[in-house]
Short mmCIF file of C-alpha atoms in Angstrom, two decimals:
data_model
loop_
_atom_site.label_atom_id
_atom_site.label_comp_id
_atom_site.label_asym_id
_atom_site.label_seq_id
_atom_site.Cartn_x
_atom_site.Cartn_y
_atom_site.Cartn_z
CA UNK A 1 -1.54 7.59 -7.08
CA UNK A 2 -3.80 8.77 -9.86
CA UNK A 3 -3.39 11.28 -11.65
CA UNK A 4 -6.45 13.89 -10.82
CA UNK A 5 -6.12 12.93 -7.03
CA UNK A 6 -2.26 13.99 -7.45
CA UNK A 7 -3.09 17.60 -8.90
CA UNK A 8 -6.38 17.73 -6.14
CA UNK A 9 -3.91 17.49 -3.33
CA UNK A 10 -1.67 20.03 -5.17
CA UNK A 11 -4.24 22.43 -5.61
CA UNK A 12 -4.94 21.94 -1.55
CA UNK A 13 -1.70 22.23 -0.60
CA UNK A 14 -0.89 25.30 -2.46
CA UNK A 15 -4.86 26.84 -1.27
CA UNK A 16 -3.45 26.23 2.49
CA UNK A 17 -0.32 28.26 1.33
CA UNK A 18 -2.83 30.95 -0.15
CA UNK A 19 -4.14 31.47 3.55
CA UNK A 20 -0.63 31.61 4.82
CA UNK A 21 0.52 34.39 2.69
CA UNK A 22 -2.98 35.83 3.41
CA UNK A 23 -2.62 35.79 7.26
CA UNK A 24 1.13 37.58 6.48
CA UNK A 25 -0.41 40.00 5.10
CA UNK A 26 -2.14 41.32 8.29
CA UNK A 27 0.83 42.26 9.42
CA UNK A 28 -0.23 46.07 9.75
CA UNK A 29 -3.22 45.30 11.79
CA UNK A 30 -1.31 43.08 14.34
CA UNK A 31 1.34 44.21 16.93
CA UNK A 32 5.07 43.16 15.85
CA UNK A 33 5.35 40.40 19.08
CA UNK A 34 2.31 38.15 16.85
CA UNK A 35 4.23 37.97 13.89
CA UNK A 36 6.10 35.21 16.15
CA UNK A 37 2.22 33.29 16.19
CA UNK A 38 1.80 34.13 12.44
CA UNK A 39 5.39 31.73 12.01
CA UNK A 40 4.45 28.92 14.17
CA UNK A 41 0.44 28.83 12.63
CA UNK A 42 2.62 28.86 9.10
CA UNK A 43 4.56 26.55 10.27
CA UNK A 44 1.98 24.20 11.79
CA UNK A 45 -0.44 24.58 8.43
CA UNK A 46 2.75 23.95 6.25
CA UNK A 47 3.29 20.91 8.31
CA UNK A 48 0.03 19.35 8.41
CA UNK A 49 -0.37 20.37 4.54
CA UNK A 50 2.70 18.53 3.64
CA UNK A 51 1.78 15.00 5.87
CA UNK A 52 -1.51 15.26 4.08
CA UNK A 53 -1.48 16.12 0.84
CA UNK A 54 2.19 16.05 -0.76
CA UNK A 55 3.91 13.30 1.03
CA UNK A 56 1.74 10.23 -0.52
CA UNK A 57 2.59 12.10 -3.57
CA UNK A 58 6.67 12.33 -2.81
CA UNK A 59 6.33 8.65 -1.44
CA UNK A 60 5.49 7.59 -5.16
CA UNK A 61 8.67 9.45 -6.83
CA UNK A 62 10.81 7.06 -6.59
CA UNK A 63 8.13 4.72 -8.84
CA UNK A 64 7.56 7.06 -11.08
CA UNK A 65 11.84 7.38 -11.69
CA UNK A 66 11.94 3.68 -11.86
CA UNK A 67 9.01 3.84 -14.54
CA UNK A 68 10.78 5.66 -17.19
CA UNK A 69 13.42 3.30 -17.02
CA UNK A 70 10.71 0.42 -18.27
CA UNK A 71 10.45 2.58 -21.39
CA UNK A 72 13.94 1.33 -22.99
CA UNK A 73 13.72 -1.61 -24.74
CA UNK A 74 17.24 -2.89 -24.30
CA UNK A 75 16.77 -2.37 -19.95
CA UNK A 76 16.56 -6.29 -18.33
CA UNK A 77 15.89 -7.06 -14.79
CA UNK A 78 17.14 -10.54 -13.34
CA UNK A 79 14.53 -11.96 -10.45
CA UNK A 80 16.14 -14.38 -8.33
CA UNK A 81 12.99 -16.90 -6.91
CA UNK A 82 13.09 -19.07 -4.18
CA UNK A 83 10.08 -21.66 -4.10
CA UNK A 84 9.14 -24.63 -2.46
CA UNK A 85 9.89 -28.35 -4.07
CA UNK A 86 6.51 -29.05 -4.01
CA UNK A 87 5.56 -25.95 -6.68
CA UNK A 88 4.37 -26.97 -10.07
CA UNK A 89 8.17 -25.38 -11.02
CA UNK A 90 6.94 -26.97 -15.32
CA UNK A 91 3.82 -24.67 -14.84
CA UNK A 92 5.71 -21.64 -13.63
CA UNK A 93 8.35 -21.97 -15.86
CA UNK A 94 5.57 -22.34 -19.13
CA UNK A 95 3.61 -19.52 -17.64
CA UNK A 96 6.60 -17.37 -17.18
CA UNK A 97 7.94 -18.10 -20.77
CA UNK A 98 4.33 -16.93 -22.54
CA UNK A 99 4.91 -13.24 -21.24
CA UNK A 100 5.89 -11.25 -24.24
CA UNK A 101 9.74 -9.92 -22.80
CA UNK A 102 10.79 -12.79 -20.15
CA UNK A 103 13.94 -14.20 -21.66
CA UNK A 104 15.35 -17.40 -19.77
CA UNK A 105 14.09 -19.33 -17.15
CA UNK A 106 16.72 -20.92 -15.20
CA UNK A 107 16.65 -23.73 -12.23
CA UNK A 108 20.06 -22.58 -10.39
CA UNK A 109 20.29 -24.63 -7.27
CA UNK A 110 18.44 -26.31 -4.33
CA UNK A 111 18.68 -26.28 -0.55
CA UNK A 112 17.92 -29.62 1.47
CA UNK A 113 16.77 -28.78 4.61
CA UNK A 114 18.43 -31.15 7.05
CA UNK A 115 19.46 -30.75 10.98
CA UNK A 116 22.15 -28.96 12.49
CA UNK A 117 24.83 -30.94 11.80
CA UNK A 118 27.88 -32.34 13.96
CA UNK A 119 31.38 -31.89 12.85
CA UNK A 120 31.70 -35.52 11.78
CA UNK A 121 28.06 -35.09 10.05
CA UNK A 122 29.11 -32.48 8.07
CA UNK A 123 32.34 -33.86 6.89
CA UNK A 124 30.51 -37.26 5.87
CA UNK A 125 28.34 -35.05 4.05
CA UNK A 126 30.93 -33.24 2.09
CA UNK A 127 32.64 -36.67 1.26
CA UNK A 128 29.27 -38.39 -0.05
CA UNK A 129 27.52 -35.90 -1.96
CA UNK A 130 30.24 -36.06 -4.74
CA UNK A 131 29.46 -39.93 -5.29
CA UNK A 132 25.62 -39.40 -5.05
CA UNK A 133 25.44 -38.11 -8.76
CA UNK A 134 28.05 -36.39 -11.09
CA UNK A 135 25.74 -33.66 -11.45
CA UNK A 136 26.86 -32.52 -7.97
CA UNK A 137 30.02 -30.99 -8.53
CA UNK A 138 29.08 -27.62 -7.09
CA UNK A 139 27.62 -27.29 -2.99
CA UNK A 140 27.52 -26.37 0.41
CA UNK A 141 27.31 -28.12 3.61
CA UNK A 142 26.36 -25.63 6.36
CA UNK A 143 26.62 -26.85 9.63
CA UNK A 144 24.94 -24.12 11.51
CA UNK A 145 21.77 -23.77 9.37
CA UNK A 146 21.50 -27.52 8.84
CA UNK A 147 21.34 -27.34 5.36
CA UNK A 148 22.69 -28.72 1.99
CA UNK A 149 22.78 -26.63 -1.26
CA UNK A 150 23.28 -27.96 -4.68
CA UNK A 151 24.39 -26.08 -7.79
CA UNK A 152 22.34 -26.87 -10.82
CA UNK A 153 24.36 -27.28 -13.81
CA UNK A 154 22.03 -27.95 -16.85
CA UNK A 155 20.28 -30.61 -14.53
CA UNK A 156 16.24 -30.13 -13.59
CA UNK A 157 15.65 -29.31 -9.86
CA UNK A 158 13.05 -32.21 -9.38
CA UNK A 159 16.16 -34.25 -10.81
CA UNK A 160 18.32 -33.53 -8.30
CA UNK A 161 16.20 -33.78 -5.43
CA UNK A 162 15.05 -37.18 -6.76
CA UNK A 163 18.65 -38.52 -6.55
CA UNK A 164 19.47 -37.40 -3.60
CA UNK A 165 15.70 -38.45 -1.48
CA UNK A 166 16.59 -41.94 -3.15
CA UNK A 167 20.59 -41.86 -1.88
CA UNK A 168 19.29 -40.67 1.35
CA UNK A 169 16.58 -43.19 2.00
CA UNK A 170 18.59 -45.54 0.95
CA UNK A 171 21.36 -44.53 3.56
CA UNK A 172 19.17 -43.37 6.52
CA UNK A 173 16.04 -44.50 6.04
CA UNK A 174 13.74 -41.91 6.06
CA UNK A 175 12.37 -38.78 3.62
CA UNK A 176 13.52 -35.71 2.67
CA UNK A 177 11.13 -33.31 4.40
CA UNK A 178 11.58 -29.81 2.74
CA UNK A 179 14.01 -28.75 -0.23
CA UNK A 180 13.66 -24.96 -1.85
CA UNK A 181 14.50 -24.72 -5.60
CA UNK A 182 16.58 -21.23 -6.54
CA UNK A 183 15.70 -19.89 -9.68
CA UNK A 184 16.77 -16.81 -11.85
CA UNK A 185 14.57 -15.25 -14.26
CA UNK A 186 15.49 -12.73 -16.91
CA UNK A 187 12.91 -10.45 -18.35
CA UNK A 188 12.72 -6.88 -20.25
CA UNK A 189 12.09 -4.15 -18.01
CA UNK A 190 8.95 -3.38 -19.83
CA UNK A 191 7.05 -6.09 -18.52
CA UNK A 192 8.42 -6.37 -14.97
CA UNK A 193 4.98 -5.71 -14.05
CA UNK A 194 3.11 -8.50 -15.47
CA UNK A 195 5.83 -10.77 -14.19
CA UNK A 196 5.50 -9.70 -10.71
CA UNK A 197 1.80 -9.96 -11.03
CA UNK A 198 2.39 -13.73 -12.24
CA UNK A 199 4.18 -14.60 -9.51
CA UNK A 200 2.15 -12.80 -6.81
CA UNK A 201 -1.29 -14.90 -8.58
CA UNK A 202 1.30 -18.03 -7.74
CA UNK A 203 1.92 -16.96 -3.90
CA UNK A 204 5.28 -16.02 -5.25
CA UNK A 205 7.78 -12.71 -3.99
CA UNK A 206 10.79 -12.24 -5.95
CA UNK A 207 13.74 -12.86 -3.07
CA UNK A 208 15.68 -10.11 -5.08
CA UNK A 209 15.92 -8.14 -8.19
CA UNK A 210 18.94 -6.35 -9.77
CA UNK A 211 18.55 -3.94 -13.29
CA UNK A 212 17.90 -0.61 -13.88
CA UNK A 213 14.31 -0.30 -12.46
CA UNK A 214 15.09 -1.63 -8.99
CA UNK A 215 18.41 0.06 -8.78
CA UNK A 216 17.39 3.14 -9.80
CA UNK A 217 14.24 2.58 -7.31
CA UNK A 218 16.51 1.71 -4.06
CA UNK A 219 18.86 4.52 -5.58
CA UNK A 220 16.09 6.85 -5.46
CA UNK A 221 14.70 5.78 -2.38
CA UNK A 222 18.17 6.28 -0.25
CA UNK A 223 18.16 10.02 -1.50
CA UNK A 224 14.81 10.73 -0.27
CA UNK A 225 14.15 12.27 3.12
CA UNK A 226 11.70 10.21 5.65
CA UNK A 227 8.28 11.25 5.54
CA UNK A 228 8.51 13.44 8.65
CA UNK A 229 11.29 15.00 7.31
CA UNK A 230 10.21 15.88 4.76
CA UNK A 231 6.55 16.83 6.23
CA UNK A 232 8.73 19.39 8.62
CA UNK A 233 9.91 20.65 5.44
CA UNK A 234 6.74 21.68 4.02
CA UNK A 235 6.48 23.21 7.45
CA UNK A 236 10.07 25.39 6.74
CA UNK A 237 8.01 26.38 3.33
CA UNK A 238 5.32 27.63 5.09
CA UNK A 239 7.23 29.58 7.40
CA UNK A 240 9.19 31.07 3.93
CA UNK A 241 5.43 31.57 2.65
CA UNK A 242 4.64 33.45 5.97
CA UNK A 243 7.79 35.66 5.74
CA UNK A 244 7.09 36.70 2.25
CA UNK A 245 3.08 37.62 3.49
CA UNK A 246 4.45 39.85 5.97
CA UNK A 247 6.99 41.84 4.45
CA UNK A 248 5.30 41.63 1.09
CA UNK A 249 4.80 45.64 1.10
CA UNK A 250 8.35 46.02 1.80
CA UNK A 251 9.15 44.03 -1.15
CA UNK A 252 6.50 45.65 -3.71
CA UNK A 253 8.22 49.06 -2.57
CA UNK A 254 11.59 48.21 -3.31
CA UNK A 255 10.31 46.23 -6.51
CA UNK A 256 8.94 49.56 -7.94
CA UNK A 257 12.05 51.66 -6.67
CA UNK A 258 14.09 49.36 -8.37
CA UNK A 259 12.00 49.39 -11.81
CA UNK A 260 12.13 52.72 -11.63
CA UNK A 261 15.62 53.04 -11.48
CA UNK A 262 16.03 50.92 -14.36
CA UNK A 263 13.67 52.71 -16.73
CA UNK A 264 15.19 56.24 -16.04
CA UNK A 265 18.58 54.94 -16.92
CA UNK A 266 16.79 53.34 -20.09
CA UNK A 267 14.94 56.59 -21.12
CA UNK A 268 18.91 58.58 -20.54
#
């Protein structure tokens, strides 16, 4: 949120909780039974006050937290991407490497998209994959999702796939249909943004992202009430704004008492 929009919903907020304090201070023109209906319209205005004008604003704390944190140089977030095989991975990868603060790009692993597999499927599976290149030291069979992942281990993703489409062919006959390429990506916090904005222009979302921006974003975000707490809140505020309207008298007369008291002891 902008700047002058955040301090015009401020200054709204706060002129509601003018007209609070000034219904409060009716007090000696009303009988004692609607001081009850001065508390609810306090808290109702509070309420409404709060949904409206300050919670967009406390929805965008935990942003502006995670913001300072892109101020330290030495701060580095690590995006884990999961793309299709058929993404220009070269492209990304050059793109990627030409923003000012991205530090590696790394291919990490793939996952062949198969069928669910039978027991004898998956242990045929398990037993070839070994043989189909010595690259393939590292992977995972899962029966239940029907799918094969590969470790990358200073090997290219289109590689990979390419020896194991030609192994397969050659064994069943037929095309690999779908294959997703992992990749991590390490970049300075400082230009998180532009790197996000890359991949978005790329139809690209981050799968995850760990380092000091994001964790101090989701750390923020768990502490923070939901917005109708925290809209009831502004309500409780109200009703403190209320109270302080209505016995403001009593609380000017026991303010002057009490200075007073403490300039005759000064003057003794």
């Amino acid at each position: 949120m902008e700047i002058i929009t955040t301090i015009i919903y401020i200054v709204l907020f706060i002129i509601m909780m003018i007209f609070v304090f000034s219904i409060g201070m009716l007090r000696p023109f009303m009988a004692k039974k609607e001081i009850v209906l001065v508390l609810v319209v306090a808290f109702f205005i509070g309420t409404l006050g709060g949904a409206f004008f300050l919670t967009p604003i406390y929805s965008d704390v935990p942003e502006v937290v995670s913001s300072f944190e892109k101020t330290i140089p030495s701060n580095q977030e690590t995006l884990y991407i999961d793309v299709s095989s058929s993404t220009n991975i070269n492209k990304l990868k050059s793109d990627l490497l030409k923003i000012d603060g991205v530090k590696s790009f790394e291919e990490t692993g793939v996952t062949i998209s198969m069928w669910k597999f039978s027991e004898s499927e998956a242990k045929y599976f398990n037993y070839a994959i070994k043989n189909v290149d010595p690259h393939f030291k590292n992977y995972t069979v899962n029966r239940t999702s029907g799918t094969i992942y590969i470790a990358l281990d200073n090997y290219s993703s289109s590689q990979a796939l390419k020896v194991f489409s030609d192994w397969y062919k050659l064994v069943f006959g037929g095309p690999i249909t779908y294959a997703q390429v992992h990749i991590k990506v390490v970049a300075s916090s400082s230009c998180l943004d532009e790197v996000e904005s890359l991949l978005l222009k790329n139809g690209i979302v981050a799968t995850s992202i760990d380092g000091p921006v994001h964790n101090t974003l989701n750390s923020t975000n768990a502490s923070m009430l939901s917005n109708t707490e925290f809209s009831l809140a502004c309500g409780g505020f109200g009703v403190v704004i209320g109270l302080i309207g209505i016995y403001f008298d009593t609380f000017a007369v026991y303010y002057r008492r009490f200075k007073r008291s403490v300039n005759t002891k000064r003057k003794r």
